[in-house]
Amino acid sequence: MEVNPPKQEHLLALKVMRLTKPTLFTNIPVTCEEKDLPGDLFNQLMRDDPSTVNGAEILMLGEMLTLPQNFGNIFLGETFSSYISVHNDSNQVVKDILVKTDEVFLEAQIQNITTSPMFMEKVSLEPSIMYNVAELNSVNQAGECVTTFGSRAYLQPMDTRQYLYCLKPKKEFAEKAGIIKGVTVIGKLDIVWKTNLGERGRLQTSQLQRMAPGYGDVRLSLEAIPDTVNLEEPFHITCKITNCRVGGSRILFRMTLGREEVSPLQAMSSYMAAGRNVLRWDLSPEQIKTRTEELISQTKQVYDAIGMLDIKEVTYENCLQALADVEVKYIVERTMLDFPQHVSSDKEVRAASTEADKRLSRFDIEMSMRQDIFLRVVHLKEIKAMKKRMSELCIDFNKNLNEDDTFLVFSKAELDDLSQKLRPLGEAEREFILNLKKKECEERGFEYDGKINAWDLHYYMTRTEELKYSVDQETLKEYFPIEVVTEGLLSIYQELLGLSFEQVTDAHVWNKSVTLYSVKDKATGEVLGQFYLDLYPREGKYNHAACFGLQPGCLLPDGSRMMSVAALVVNFSQPLAGRPSLLRHDETDFARFSGTNVETDFVEVPSQMLENWVWDADSLRRLSKHYKHGSPITDDLLEKLVASRLVNTGLLTLRQIVLSKVDQSLHTNTALDAASEYAKYCTEILGVAATPGTNMPATFGHLAGGYDGQYYGYLWSEVFSMDMFYSCFKKEGIMNPEVGMKYRNLILKPGGSLDGMDMLQNFLTREPNQKAFLMSRGLPAS
């Protein structure tokens, strides 16, 4: 007996085609002139006209509604609006005009996908509790109901048939528009058929759903309006505005009177206000999907409006400023849609967020390729002048290049300057590891192969640290409970950068373990931003460490400033009963609060700068305390820890060079084999062969994760950060508040508004160099 028989395809293909509506119809124009007004003349003429639709004489438009001959493009699940304009051309007052649309029409298309005829015994719609249904698939002939499909309801192979039904709210619900408006369940279809061999089948669908009208953040309803109004005279209406946002957060409104039109951009930006965190983390999968489509639609409206501008009418305000303004809303809204994939505890929310990210990424590409926007941007005089100047410079550059016959000779050693300088250090570290491995093999009776295998490297690097500096990471962890480290780091950065951090109570977060802090200027009390700390792992969470920019700090269209918001997402071990989360020393540099909208080879500078404080003895005392008895870390252990900064620096830096070389090679020549290229550089530069039969680049996420062809930026950024640290902080005092404010104002504050090199020169008052970086690796600065 077959336990799991294969599923058979249904013999019928069912497709719900659309919800549709009837159309207004009249066979004569409905007009009213002054001469027709005396007595009942007009109505009498209408009654006497045999071609007049019954009831038209009293303008009962409801009786003029007829079933559509063409259903148009209104699909199931789509929300649509229709407008009826009733205009009084006379000088008389017309009262009590009522326009009602109660009925909804559903069309279902059924297709026979077999190779034999099929007899349709029954196709009916069972309405939901709110509706009555009338089937419109039969006609009355001589008092007898006859199906429109003929006396024999056969469905030939591959033929299709449309069934039409009219849904009307039940009397008890018809007057409750608020209820009907929110109803999504329509009913279900019940289909019974018989094949020409006598086999009977039945299909009953699940409840058919429609999409209830969405209100967005607010709902506006009319409470009272006058029955009549006089032309060009003021009148009063009473409106009710309901805040429909989840969580009930406040919304700032601006009332505009008169004929001023609200642009799509203004509509999109209406909920934003300065100095507030507008981010929401309680969106359901359905809301994420809906808001993704709304964001795309609203953003596209702005792009379309700009794309339709007459070229001669393009200005900075209606083009570049409009694009910049819509980008603010887009970034913030997108954060709420694509960030949950990294942190949400709900699997379905993570899946919806991932799909939103894909959908929005495709939309980004689509918008970035719009020629109509490009043409209007380049038309601006400023851009045209810039392009003209660039063109002239390019021509001059090529002319000078072609005519210049000077040349410089570089040796291979000079081209690979850093790896050459590190080679002696790497060789000494490899020799120490080989001796260590040989001794251990002899002690344990293992065969010594005379080489460092890839799987040996991490183990022997850890043993080197223990033997050379007597640093036991497990013992050291007991002095770094996460609460003490967090408090110490925040204290250091507050003191150094002139800031104060305040934890927000009852904050709206995505998980109960997440905390939110407000960042204020210590001197003025001005709120500069906020940051979330998400420290512990959980199912489905982003499994690396990263700082996510969630809400950009920038000017809004009204001139106010939006507050910057970021999230630090890491994965430290969860606290256990009687034992807090304990950090290794290399995990204590996690406080990163800087924006990342800068060049890729500068983006790591701020975080690498902050790492220097966890190698300073005084700073480490502020970050540490034994988790059991609260005693400070001993001076002896502290001294060994600080000295261990130089352990394995040669091999570690050479490995970074290997990864940078592989990254650039693969993005320069796509024909290269990734595994072979990695193996080549491991042997040439690191001096440790890659494991045969493996392909490390297949697990190297940075190759296609935003650092494509730019992985060298990690080392390049460290050159800059070391130059700033040694030249200023180490020289003037690591906790010098004046230097800290200088760093805050000249490096952190400009963000992407200045080139990284310009910020460096402003801070250093000179060109940067690599002397400090070499010193940090234990190499001579020359």
Coordinates of C-alpha atoms in Angstrom, one line a residue, residues 362-630:
R362 CA 15.1 46.2 -7.2
F363 CA 13.2 49.5 -7.0
D364 CA 16.4 51.3 -6.1
I365 CA 18.0 50.0 -9.3
E366 CA 14.9 51.0 -11.4
M367 CA 15.0 54.6 -10.0
S368 CA 18.7 55.0 -10.4
M369 CA 18.4 54.1 -14.1
R370 CA 15.7 56.7 -15.0
Q371 CA 16.9 58.8 -17.9
D372 CA 14.2 61.4 -17.4
I373 CA 15.5 62.2 -13.9
F374 CA 19.1 62.2 -15.1
L375 CA 18.4 64.7 -17.9
R376 CA 16.7 67.1 -15.5
V377 CA 19.5 66.9 -13.0
V378 CA 22.3 67.5 -15.6
H379 CA 20.3 70.4 -17.0
L380 CA 20.8 72.5 -14.0
K381 CA 23.3 75.3 -14.6
E382 CA 25.5 74.3 -11.7
I383 CA 25.8 70.7 -13.0
K384 CA 26.3 71.9 -16.6
A385 CA 29.1 74.2 -15.6
M386 CA 30.7 71.4 -13.5
K387 CA 30.4 68.9 -16.4
K388 CA 31.9 71.5 -18.8
R389 CA 34.8 72.1 -16.5
M390 CA 35.3 68.4 -16.0
S391 CA 35.3 67.9 -19.8
E392 CA 38.0 70.6 -20.2
L393 CA 40.1 69.0 -17.5
C394 CA 39.8 65.6 -19.0
I395 CA 40.9 66.9 -22.4
D396 CA 43.9 68.7 -20.9
F397 CA 44.8 65.7 -18.8
N398 CA 44.8 63.4 -21.8
K399 CA 46.8 65.9 -23.8
N400 CA 49.4 66.3 -21.0
L401 CA 49.5 62.5 -20.5
N402 CA 50.1 61.9 -24.2
E403 CA 52.9 64.5 -24.4
D404 CA 54.6 63.6 -21.2
D405 CA 57.6 61.2 -21.7
T406 CA 59.0 61.0 -18.1
F407 CA 58.9 57.7 -16.2
L408 CA 59.6 56.3 -12.8
V409 CA 61.1 52.9 -12.0
F410 CA 59.5 50.9 -9.1
S411 CA 60.8 47.6 -7.8
K412 CA 58.4 44.8 -6.9
A413 CA 59.5 45.3 -3.3
E414 CA 58.4 48.9 -3.4
L415 CA 55.0 48.0 -4.9
D416 CA 54.4 45.5 -2.1
D417 CA 55.9 47.8 0.5
L418 CA 53.8 46.8 3.5
S419 CA 54.0 43.1 3.0
Q420 CA 57.7 43.4 2.5
K421 CA 58.1 45.4 5.8
L422 CA 56.1 42.8 7.6
R423 CA 57.8 39.8 6.1
P424 CA 60.6 39.6 8.8
L425 CA 58.1 39.9 11.6
G426 CA 55.9 37.2 10.0
E427 CA 58.9 34.9 9.5
A428 CA 59.9 35.3 13.2
E429 CA 56.3 34.5 14.3
R430 CA 56.2 31.4 12.0
E431 CA 59.5 30.2 13.4
F432 CA 58.3 30.5 17.0
I433 CA 55.1 28.6 16.1
L434 CA 57.1 25.8 14.3
N435 CA 59.4 25.4 17.3
L436 CA 56.3 25.3 19.6
K437 CA 54.6 22.7 17.3
K438 CA 57.8 20.6 17.2
K439 CA 58.2 20.6 20.9
E440 CA 54.5 19.7 21.5
C441 CA 54.7 16.8 18.9
E442 CA 57.8 15.4 20.7
E443 CA 56.1 15.6 24.1
R444 CA 52.9 13.9 22.9
G445 CA 54.6 11.4 20.6
F446 CA 53.1 12.9 17.4
E447 CA 54.8 12.9 14.0
Y448 CA 56.2 16.4 13.3
D449 CA 55.6 17.4 9.6
G450 CA 57.8 20.6 9.7
K451 CA 55.2 23.0 8.5
I452 CA 52.3 25.1 9.7
N453 CA 49.0 23.9 8.4
A454 CA 46.0 26.2 8.1
W455 CA 44.2 24.3 10.8
D456 CA 47.2 24.7 13.1
L457 CA 47.3 28.5 12.9
H458 CA 44.7 29.7 15.3
Y459 CA 45.6 27.1 18.0
Y460 CA 49.3 28.0 18.0
M461 CA 48.6 31.7 17.9
T462 CA 46.6 31.3 21.1
R463 CA 49.4 29.2 22.6
T464 CA 51.9 31.9 21.6
E465 CA 49.9 34.5 23.5
E466 CA 49.7 32.3 26.6
L467 CA 53.4 31.5 26.6
K468 CA 54.9 34.9 25.6
Y469 CA 52.6 37.1 27.7
S470 CA 51.1 34.6 30.2
V471 CA 47.6 35.8 29.2
D472 CA 44.9 33.3 29.9
Q473 CA 41.7 34.5 28.2
E474 CA 39.4 32.4 30.4
T475 CA 40.9 34.0 33.5
L476 CA 40.8 37.4 32.0
K477 CA 37.1 37.1 31.1
E478 CA 36.2 37.1 34.7
Y479 CA 37.2 40.7 35.0
F480 CA 35.0 41.8 32.1
P481 CA 31.3 41.3 32.9
I482 CA 29.3 42.9 30.2
E483 CA 27.4 45.4 32.5
V484 CA 30.7 46.8 33.8
V485 CA 32.3 47.0 30.3
T486 CA 29.2 48.7 28.9
E487 CA 29.0 51.3 31.7
G488 CA 32.8 51.9 31.5
L489 CA 32.8 52.4 27.8
L490 CA 29.8 54.8 27.8
S491 CA 31.5 56.7 30.7
I492 CA 34.7 57.1 28.7
Y493 CA 33.0 58.3 25.6
Q494 CA 30.8 60.7 27.5
E495 CA 33.8 62.3 29.2
L496 CA 36.0 62.3 26.1
L497 CA 33.4 63.6 23.6
G498 CA 31.5 66.0 25.8
L499 CA 28.3 63.9 25.7
S500 CA 25.8 62.4 28.1
F501 CA 24.0 59.1 27.5
E502 CA 20.6 58.5 29.1
Q503 CA 18.8 55.2 29.0
V504 CA 15.2 55.6 27.7
T505 CA 12.7 54.0 30.0
D506 CA 9.8 52.0 28.5
A507 CA 11.4 52.4 25.1
H508 CA 9.7 50.9 22.0
V509 CA 12.2 48.2 21.0
W510 CA 12.1 45.0 18.9
N511 CA 13.1 42.7 21.8
K512 CA 12.9 43.0 25.6
S513 CA 16.7 42.6 25.9
V514 CA 17.3 45.7 23.7
T515 CA 18.0 49.0 25.4
L516 CA 17.7 52.5 23.9
Y517 CA 19.9 55.5 24.9
S518 CA 19.5 59.2 24.1
V519 CA 22.7 61.1 23.3
K520 CA 22.8 64.7 24.5
D521 CA 25.4 67.5 24.3
K522 CA 26.7 67.8 27.8
A523 CA 27.1 71.6 27.6
T524 CA 23.8 72.5 26.1
G525 CA 21.5 69.5 26.8
E526 CA 20.6 69.3 23.2
V527 CA 19.5 65.9 22.0
L528 CA 21.8 64.8 19.3
G529 CA 20.6 61.3 18.6
Q530 CA 19.7 57.9 20.0
F531 CA 21.3 54.4 19.8
Y532 CA 20.0 50.9 20.5
L533 CA 22.2 48.2 22.1
D534 CA 21.2 44.7 21.0
L535 CA 23.9 42.6 22.8
Y536 CA 22.7 39.0 23.0
P537 CA 22.1 36.2 20.4
R538 CA 18.7 34.7 19.7
E539 CA 17.2 32.6 16.9
G540 CA 17.3 34.2 13.5
K541 CA 19.3 37.3 14.6
Y542 CA 22.1 38.7 12.5
N543 CA 25.1 36.6 13.7
H544 CA 28.0 39.0 13.4
A545 CA 28.6 42.5 14.8
A546 CA 27.5 45.6 13.0
C547 CA 26.4 49.2 13.5
F548 CA 23.2 49.9 11.5
G549 CA 22.2 53.5 10.7
L550 CA 18.5 53.6 11.1
Q551 CA 17.4 57.2 10.9
P552 CA 19.7 59.9 9.3
G553 CA 20.6 63.1 11.1
C554 CA 19.7 65.6 8.4
L555 CA 17.7 68.7 7.6
L556 CA 14.0 68.3 6.9
P557 CA 12.0 70.3 4.3
D558 CA 10.8 72.7 6.9
G559 CA 14.4 73.5 8.0
S560 CA 14.3 71.5 11.2
R561 CA 16.7 68.7 11.9
M562 CA 15.9 65.0 12.1
M563 CA 17.5 63.2 15.0
S564 CA 20.1 60.5 14.1
V565 CA 19.4 57.0 15.3
A566 CA 21.7 53.9 15.1
A567 CA 21.7 50.4 16.4
L568 CA 24.6 48.3 17.6
V569 CA 23.9 44.7 17.0
V570 CA 26.3 42.1 18.5
N571 CA 26.2 38.6 19.9
F572 CA 27.8 38.2 23.4
S573 CA 27.0 35.2 25.5
Q574 CA 23.8 35.2 27.4
P575 CA 24.1 35.7 31.2
L576 CA 23.5 32.6 33.3
A577 CA 22.2 32.1 36.8
G578 CA 24.8 33.5 39.1
R579 CA 27.2 34.3 36.3
P580 CA 26.9 37.4 34.0
S581 CA 27.9 37.5 30.4
L582 CA 31.7 37.7 30.4
L583 CA 33.6 39.2 27.5
R584 CA 37.0 38.3 26.1
H585 CA 39.3 41.3 25.9
D586 CA 39.0 41.4 22.1
E587 CA 35.2 41.8 22.5
T588 CA 35.3 45.0 24.7
D589 CA 35.6 47.5 21.7
F590 CA 31.9 47.2 20.7
A591 CA 30.7 50.8 21.3
R592 CA 30.5 52.3 17.8
F593 CA 28.3 55.3 17.3
S594 CA 29.6 56.9 14.2
G595 CA 27.8 57.4 10.9
T596 CA 28.9 55.3 7.9
N597 CA 28.0 57.4 4.9
V598 CA 31.6 58.0 4.0
E599 CA 34.1 56.5 1.6
T600 CA 34.6 52.7 2.0
D601 CA 38.3 53.1 2.7
F602 CA 37.5 55.6 5.5
V603 CA 34.3 54.0 6.9
E604 CA 36.2 51.9 9.5
V605 CA 38.3 54.8 10.9
P606 CA 35.9 55.8 13.8
S607 CA 35.5 52.3 15.2
Q608 CA 39.2 51.5 14.8
M609 CA 40.0 54.7 16.7
L610 CA 37.9 53.7 19.6
E611 CA 39.7 50.3 19.9
N612 CA 42.8 52.1 21.2
W613 CA 41.1 52.8 24.5
V614 CA 40.8 49.1 25.4
W615 CA 44.6 48.8 25.2
D616 CA 45.2 51.7 27.6
A617 CA 45.9 50.6 31.3
D618 CA 43.9 53.5 32.8
S619 CA 40.9 52.9 30.5
L620 CA 41.0 49.1 31.2
R621 CA 40.7 49.8 34.9
R622 CA 37.5 51.7 34.3
L623 CA 36.2 48.8 32.1
S624 CA 36.9 45.9 34.5
K625 CA 35.9 44.4 37.8
H626 CA 35.8 40.8 38.9
Y627 CA 32.3 39.5 38.5
K628 CA 32.3 37.7 41.9
H629 CA 34.1 39.8 44.4
G630 CA 34.4 43.1 42.5

